[in-house]
XYZ file of N, CA and C in Angstrom:
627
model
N 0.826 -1.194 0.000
C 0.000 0.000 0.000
C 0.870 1.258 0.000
N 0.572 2.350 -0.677
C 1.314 3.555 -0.847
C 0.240 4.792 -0.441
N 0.598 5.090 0.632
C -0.054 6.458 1.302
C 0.603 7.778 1.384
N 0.006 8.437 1.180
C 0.419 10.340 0.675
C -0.015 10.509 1.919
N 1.263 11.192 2.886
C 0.245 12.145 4.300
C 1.207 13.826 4.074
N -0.230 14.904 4.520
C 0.090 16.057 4.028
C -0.031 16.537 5.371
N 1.065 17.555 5.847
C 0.588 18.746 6.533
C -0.010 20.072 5.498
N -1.097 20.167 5.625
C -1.486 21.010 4.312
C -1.271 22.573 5.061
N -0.270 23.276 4.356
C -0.630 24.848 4.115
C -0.418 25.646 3.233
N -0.671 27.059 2.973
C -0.373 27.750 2.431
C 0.668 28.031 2.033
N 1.573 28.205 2.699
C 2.998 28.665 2.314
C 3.933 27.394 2.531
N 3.483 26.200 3.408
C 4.916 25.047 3.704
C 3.777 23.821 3.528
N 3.458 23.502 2.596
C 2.764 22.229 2.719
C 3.542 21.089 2.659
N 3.433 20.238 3.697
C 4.309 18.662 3.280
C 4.233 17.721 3.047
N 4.681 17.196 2.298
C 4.063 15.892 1.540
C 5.172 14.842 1.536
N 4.254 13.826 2.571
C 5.530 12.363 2.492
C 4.697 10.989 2.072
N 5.239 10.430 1.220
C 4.868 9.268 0.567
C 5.532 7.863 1.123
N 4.668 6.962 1.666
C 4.899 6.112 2.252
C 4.471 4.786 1.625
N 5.467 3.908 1.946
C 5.578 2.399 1.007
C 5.436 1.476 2.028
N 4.330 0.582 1.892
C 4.996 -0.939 2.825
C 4.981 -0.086 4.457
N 4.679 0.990 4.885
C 5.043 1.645 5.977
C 6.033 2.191 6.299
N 7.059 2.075 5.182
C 8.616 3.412 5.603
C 8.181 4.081 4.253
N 8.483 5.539 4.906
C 8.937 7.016 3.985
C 9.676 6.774 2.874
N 9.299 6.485 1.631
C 9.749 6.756 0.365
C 10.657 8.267 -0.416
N 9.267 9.030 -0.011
C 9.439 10.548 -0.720
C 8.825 11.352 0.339
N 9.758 12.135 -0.354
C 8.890 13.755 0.607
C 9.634 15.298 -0.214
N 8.293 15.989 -0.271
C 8.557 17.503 -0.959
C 7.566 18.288 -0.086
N 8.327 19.568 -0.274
C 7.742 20.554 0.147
C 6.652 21.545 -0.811
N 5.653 21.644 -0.592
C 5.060 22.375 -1.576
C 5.333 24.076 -1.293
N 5.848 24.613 -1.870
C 5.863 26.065 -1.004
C 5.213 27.466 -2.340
N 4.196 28.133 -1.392
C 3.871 28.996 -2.281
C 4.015 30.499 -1.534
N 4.080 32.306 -2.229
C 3.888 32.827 -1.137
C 3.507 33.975 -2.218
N 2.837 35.231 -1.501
C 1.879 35.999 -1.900
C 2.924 37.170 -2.945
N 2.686 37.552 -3.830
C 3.223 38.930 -4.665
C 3.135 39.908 -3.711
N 2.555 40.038 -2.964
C 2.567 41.309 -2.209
C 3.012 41.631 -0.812
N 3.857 40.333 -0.341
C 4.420 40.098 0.433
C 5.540 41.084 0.486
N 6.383 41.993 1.237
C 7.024 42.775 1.190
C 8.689 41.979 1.509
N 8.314 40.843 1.995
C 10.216 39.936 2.691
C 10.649 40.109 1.254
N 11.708 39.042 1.582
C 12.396 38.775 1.019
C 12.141 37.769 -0.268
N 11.941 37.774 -1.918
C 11.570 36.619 -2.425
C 12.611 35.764 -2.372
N 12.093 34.459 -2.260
C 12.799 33.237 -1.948
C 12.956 32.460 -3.368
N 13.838 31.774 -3.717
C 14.068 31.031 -5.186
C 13.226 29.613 -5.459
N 12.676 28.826 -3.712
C 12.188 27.621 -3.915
C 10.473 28.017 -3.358
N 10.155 29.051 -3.453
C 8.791 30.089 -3.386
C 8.207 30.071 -4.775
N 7.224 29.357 -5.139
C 5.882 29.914 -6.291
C 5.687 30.893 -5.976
N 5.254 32.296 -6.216
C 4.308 33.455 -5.940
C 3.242 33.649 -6.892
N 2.367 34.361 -6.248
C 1.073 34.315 -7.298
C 0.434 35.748 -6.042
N -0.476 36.446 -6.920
C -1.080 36.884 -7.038
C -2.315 37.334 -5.443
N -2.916 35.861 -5.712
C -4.241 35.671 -5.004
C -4.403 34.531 -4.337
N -4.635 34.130 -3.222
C -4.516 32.837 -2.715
C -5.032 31.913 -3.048
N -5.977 32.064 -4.043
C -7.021 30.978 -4.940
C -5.848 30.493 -5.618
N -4.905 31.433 -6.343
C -3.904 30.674 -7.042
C -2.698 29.911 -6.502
N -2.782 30.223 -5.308
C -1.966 29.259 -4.403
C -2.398 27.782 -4.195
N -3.789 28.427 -3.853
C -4.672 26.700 -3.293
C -4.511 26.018 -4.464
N -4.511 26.685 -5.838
C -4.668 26.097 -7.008
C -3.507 25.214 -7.761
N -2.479 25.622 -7.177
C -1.084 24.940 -7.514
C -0.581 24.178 -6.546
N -1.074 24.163 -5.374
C -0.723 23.218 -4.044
C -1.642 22.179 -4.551
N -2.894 22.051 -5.045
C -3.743 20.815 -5.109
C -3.294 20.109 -6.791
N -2.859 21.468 -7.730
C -2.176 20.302 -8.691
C -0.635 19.996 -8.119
N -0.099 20.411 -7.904
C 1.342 19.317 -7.217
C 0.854 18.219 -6.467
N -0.420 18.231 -5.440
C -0.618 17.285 -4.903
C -1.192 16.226 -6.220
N -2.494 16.008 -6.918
C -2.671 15.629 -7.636
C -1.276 15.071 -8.710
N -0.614 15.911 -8.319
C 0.646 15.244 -10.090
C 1.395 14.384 -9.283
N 1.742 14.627 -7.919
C 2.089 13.321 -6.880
C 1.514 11.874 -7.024
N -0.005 12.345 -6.570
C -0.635 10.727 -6.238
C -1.061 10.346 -7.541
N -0.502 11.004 -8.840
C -0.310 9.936 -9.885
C 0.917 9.175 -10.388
N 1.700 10.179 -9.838
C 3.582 9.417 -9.974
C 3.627 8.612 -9.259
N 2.699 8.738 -8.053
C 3.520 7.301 -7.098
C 2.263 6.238 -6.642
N 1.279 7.012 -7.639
C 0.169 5.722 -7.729
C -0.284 5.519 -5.917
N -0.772 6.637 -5.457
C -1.421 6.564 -3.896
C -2.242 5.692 -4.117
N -2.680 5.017 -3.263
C -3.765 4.302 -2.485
C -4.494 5.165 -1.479
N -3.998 5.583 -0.745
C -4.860 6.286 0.268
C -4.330 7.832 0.821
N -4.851 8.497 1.129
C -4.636 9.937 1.393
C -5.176 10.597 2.977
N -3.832 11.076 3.746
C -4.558 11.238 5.186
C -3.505 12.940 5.479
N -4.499 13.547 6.003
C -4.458 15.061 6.184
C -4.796 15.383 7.338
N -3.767 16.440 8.284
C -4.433 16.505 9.462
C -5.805 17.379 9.580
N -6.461 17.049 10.428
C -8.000 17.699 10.661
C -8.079 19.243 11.076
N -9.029 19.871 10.351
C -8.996 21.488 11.065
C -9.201 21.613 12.163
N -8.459 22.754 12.498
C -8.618 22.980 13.850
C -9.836 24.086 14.297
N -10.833 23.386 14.774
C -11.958 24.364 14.544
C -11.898 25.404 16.377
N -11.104 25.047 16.877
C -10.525 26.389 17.963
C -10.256 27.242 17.362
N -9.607 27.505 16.600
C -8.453 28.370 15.359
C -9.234 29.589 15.094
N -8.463 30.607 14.994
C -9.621 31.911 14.443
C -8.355 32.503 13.536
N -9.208 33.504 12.737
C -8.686 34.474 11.490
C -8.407 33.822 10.218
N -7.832 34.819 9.682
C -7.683 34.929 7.702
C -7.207 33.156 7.832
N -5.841 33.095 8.244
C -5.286 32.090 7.922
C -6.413 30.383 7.871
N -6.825 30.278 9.008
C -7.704 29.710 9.166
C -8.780 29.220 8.092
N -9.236 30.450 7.556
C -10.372 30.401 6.456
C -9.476 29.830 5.246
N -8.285 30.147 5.092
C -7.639 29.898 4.011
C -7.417 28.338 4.050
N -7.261 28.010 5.167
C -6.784 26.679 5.022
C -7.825 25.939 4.681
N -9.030 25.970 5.651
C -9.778 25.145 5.373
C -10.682 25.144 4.015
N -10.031 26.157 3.018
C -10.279 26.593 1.584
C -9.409 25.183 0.548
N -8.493 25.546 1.194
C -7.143 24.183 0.865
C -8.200 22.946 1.459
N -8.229 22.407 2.334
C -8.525 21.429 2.573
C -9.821 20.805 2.235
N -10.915 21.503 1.897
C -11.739 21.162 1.361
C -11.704 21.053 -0.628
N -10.651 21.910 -1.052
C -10.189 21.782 -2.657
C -8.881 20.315 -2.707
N -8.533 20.065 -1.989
C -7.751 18.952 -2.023
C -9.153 17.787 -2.166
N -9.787 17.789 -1.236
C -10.659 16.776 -0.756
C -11.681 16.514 -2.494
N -12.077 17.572 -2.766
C -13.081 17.520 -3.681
C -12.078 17.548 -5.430
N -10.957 17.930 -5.103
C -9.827 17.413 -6.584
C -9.961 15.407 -6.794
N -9.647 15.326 -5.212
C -9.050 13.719 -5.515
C -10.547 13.073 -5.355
N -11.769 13.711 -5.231
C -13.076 13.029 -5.289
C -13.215 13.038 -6.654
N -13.079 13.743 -7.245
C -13.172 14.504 -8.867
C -12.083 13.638 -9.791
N -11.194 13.080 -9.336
C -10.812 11.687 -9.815
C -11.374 10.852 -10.184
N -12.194 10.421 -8.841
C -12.666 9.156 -9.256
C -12.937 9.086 -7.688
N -14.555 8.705 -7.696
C -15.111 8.321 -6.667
C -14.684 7.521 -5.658
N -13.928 6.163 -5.885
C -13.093 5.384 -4.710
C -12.403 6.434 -3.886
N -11.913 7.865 -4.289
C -10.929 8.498 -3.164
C -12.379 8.746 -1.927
N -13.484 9.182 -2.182
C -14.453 9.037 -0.728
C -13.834 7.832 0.168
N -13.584 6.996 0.327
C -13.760 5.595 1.100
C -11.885 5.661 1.285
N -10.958 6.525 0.628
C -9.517 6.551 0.695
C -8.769 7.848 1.273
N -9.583 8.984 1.620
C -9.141 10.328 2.292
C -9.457 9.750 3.721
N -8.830 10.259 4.270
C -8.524 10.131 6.201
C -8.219 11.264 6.899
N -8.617 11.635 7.687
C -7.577 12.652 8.684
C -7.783 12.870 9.848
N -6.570 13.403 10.548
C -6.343 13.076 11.885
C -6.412 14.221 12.541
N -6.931 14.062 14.034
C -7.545 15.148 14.904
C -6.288 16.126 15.326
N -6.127 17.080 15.099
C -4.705 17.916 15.517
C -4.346 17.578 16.974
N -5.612 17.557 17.960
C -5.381 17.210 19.299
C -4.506 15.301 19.725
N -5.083 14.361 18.692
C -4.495 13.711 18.345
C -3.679 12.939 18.269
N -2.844 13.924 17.303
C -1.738 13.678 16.551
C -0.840 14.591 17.553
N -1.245 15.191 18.425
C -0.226 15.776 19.222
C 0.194 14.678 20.682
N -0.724 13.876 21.086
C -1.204 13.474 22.123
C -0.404 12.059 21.267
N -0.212 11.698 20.441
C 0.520 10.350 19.814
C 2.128 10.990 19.636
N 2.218 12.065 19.011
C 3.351 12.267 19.509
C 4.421 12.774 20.721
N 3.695 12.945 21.828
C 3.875 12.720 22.974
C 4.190 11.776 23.673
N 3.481 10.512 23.146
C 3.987 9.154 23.457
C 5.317 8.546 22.846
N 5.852 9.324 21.452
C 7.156 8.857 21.010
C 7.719 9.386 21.891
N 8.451 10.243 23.457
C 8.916 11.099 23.553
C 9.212 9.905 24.411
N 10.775 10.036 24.890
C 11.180 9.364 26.129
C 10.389 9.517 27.347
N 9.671 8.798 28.163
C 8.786 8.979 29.470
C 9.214 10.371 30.263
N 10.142 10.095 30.481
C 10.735 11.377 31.469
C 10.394 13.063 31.053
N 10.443 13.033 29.259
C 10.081 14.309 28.737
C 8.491 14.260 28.571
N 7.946 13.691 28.652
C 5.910 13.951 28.346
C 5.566 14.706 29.157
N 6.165 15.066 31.035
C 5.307 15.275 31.994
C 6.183 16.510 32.357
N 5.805 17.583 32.842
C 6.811 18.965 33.032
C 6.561 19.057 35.006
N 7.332 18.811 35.939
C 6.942 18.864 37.128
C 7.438 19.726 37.641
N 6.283 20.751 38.058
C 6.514 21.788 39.523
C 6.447 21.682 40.659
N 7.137 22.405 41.317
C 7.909 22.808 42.814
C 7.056 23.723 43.426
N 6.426 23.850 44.772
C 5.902 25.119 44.871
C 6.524 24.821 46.552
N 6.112 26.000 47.264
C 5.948 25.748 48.785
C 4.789 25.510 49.365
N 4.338 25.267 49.981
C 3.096 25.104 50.964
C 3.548 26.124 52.145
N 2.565 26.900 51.877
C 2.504 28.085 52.879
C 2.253 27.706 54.579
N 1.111 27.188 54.587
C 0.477 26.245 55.695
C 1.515 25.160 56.580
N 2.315 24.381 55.975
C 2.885 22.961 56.168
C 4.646 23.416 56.206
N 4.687 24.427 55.110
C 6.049 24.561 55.298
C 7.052 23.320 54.065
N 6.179 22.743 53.505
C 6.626 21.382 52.515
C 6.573 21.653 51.375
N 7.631 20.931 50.477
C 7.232 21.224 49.117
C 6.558 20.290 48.716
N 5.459 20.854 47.645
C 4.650 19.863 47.059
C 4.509 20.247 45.421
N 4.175 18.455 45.161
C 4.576 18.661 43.414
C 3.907 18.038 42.525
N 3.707 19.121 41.537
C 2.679 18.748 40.856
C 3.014 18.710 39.085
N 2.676 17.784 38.363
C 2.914 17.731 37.346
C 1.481 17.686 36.251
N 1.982 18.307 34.904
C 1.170 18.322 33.916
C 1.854 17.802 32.732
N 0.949 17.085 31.731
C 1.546 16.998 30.529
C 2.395 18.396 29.141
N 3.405 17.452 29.079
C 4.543 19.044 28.296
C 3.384 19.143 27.314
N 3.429 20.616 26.665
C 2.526 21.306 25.759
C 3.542 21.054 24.329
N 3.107 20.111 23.230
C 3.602 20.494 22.135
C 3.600 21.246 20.944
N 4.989 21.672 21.259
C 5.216 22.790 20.379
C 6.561 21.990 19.278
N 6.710 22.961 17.945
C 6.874 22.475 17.049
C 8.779 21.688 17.446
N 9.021 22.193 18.388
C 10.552 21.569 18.956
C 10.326 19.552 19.178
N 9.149 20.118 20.050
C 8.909 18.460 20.467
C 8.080 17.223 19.616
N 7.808 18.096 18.275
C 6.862 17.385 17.091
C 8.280 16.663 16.403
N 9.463 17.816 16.323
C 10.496 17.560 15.758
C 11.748 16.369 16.495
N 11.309 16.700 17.672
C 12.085 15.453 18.532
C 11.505 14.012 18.595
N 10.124 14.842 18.301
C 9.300 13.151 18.244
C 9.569 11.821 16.957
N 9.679 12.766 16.300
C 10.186 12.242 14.747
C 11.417 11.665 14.972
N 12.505 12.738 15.588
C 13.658 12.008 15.751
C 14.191 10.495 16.491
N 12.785 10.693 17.529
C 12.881 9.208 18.278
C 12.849 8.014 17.816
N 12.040 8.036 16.977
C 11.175 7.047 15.823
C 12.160 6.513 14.782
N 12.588 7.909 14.032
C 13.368 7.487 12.859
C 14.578 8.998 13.120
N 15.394 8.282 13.605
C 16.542 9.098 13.723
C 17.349 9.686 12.613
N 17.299 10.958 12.465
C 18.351 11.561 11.298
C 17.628 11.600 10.081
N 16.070 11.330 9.809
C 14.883 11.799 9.154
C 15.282 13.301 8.557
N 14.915 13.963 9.387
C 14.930 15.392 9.464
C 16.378 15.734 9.377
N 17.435 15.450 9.688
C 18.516 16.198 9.342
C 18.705 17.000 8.012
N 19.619 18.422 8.133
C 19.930 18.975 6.975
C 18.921 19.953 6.557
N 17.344 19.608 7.204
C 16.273 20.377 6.685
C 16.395 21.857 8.008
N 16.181 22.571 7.843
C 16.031 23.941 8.651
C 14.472 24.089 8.700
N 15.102 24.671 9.754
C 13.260 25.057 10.095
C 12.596 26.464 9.184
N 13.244 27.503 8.033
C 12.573 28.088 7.175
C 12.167 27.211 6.078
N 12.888 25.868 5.704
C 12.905 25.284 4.829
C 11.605 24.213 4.883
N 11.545 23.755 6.014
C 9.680 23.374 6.756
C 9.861 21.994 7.742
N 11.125 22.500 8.365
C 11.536 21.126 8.977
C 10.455 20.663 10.015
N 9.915 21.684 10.485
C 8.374 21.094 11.871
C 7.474 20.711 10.925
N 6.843 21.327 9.307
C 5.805 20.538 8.747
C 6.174 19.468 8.267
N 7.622 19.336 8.090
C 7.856 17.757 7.282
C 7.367 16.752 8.641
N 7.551 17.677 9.997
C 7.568 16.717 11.170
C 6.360 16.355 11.072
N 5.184 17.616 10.971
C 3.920 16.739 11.333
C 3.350 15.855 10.431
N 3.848 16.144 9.003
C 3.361 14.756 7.550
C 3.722 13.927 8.073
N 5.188 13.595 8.633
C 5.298 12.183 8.812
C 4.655 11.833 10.051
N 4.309 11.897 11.166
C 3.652 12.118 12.348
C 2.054 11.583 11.870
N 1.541 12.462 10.779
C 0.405 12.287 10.332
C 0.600 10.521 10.125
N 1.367 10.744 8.805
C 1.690 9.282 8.124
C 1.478 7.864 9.288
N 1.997 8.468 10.254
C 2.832 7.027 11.034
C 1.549 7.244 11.728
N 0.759 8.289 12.392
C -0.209 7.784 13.798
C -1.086 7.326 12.681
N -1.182 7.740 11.294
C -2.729 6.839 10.720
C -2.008 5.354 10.060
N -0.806 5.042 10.075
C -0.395 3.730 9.724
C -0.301 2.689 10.854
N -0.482 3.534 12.462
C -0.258 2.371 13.370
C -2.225 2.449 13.592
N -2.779 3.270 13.124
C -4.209 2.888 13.859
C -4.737 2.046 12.576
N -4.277 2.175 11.265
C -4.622 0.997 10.080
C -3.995 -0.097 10.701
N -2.753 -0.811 11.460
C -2.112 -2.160 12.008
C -3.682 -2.278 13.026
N -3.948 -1.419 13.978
C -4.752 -1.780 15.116
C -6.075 -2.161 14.768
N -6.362 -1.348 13.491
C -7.642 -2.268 13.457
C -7.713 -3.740 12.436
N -6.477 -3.716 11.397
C -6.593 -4.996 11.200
C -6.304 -5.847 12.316
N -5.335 -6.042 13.492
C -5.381 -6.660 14.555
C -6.794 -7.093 14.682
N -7.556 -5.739 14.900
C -8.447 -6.271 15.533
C -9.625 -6.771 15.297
N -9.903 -6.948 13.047
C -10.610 -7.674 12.619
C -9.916 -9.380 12.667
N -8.660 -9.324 12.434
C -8.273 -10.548 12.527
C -8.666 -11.625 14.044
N -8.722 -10.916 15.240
C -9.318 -11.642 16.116
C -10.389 -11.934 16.307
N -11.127 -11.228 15.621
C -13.056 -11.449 15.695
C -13.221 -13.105 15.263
């Protein structure tokens, strides 16, 4: 089986193609606005209007899952906490991806997937050595005079998406920089792997019925 998993965005979309369950390929889709005042970049599309962004991110995706002949397609889920422009934009992307590869050919309904951002954060938390998941504080006890301690789960941020990856498959990510989209390559593959171990769990768990 050959699965396409995307961190889909606007400007760093990532795309890793997976074989048999190890990482084959991976590209960056990168697009960014004409009217952007930075710096233009040489591995930057620019366009105009963001329609023409969404519009060249979903044919690169499309000219992908015909080179490498996908089977199945998994994208992380919107984040419907999320507010502003960006937001609207994405889920502009994510619903034109969805309705390109329907517009294929009907089997992609029953072959698109995607995973809850809360998730996919909460799975990669579990790659993390035990000792790093839990962040523990110190306080005094005013009353008692004792210290007492209390712990919460670490908050992930794009450092620990990137360490998570590294646990798994070490030296993945090397060489890539983080302008270049080294945290979105983290969460495609992240994507890839938490929807390839919950495809193992449920064949497990038709095979025992």
């Amino acid at each position: 089986m050959r699965l396409m998993s995307v961190d889909q965005s606007i400007s760093h979309c990532a795309v890793v193609i997976w074989e048999h369950g190890v990482p084959i390929y991976r590209e960056m889709i990168r697009t960014g606005s004409n009217s952007s005042r930075s710096k233009k970049n040489k591995d930057v599309v620019y366009y105009d209007t963001v329609y023409e962004q969404i519009r060249h991110i979903v044919q690169k995706i499309l000219e992908l899952v015909d080179k490498y002949k996908i089977d199945k397609y998994v994208m992380e889920d919107l984040s419907f906490g999320s507010v502003g422009n960006a937001t609207r934009d994405l889920a502009g992307l994510f619903h034109c991806i969805v309705y390109a590869l329907c517009d294929k050919s009907p089997e992609w309904l029953d072959n698109i997937h995607k995973i809850p951002p809360t998730s996919l954060k909460s799975f990669a938390r579990n790659l993390l050595p035990e000792k790093d998941r839990e962040i523990v504080k110190e306080r005094l006890d005013k009353k008692t005079g004792k210290k007492v301690y209390s712990s919460r789960k670490v908050k992930m941020e794009k450092s620990h998406m990137i360490r998570a990856v590294d646990c798994v498959c070490h030296g993945w990510l090397d060489g890539i920089t983080l302008a270049a989209g080294k945290s979105d390559y983290a969460d495609a593959y992240l994507i890839g792997k938490k929807f390839l171990e919950e495809l193992s769990q449920e064949r497990d768990k038709n095979n025992r019925k």
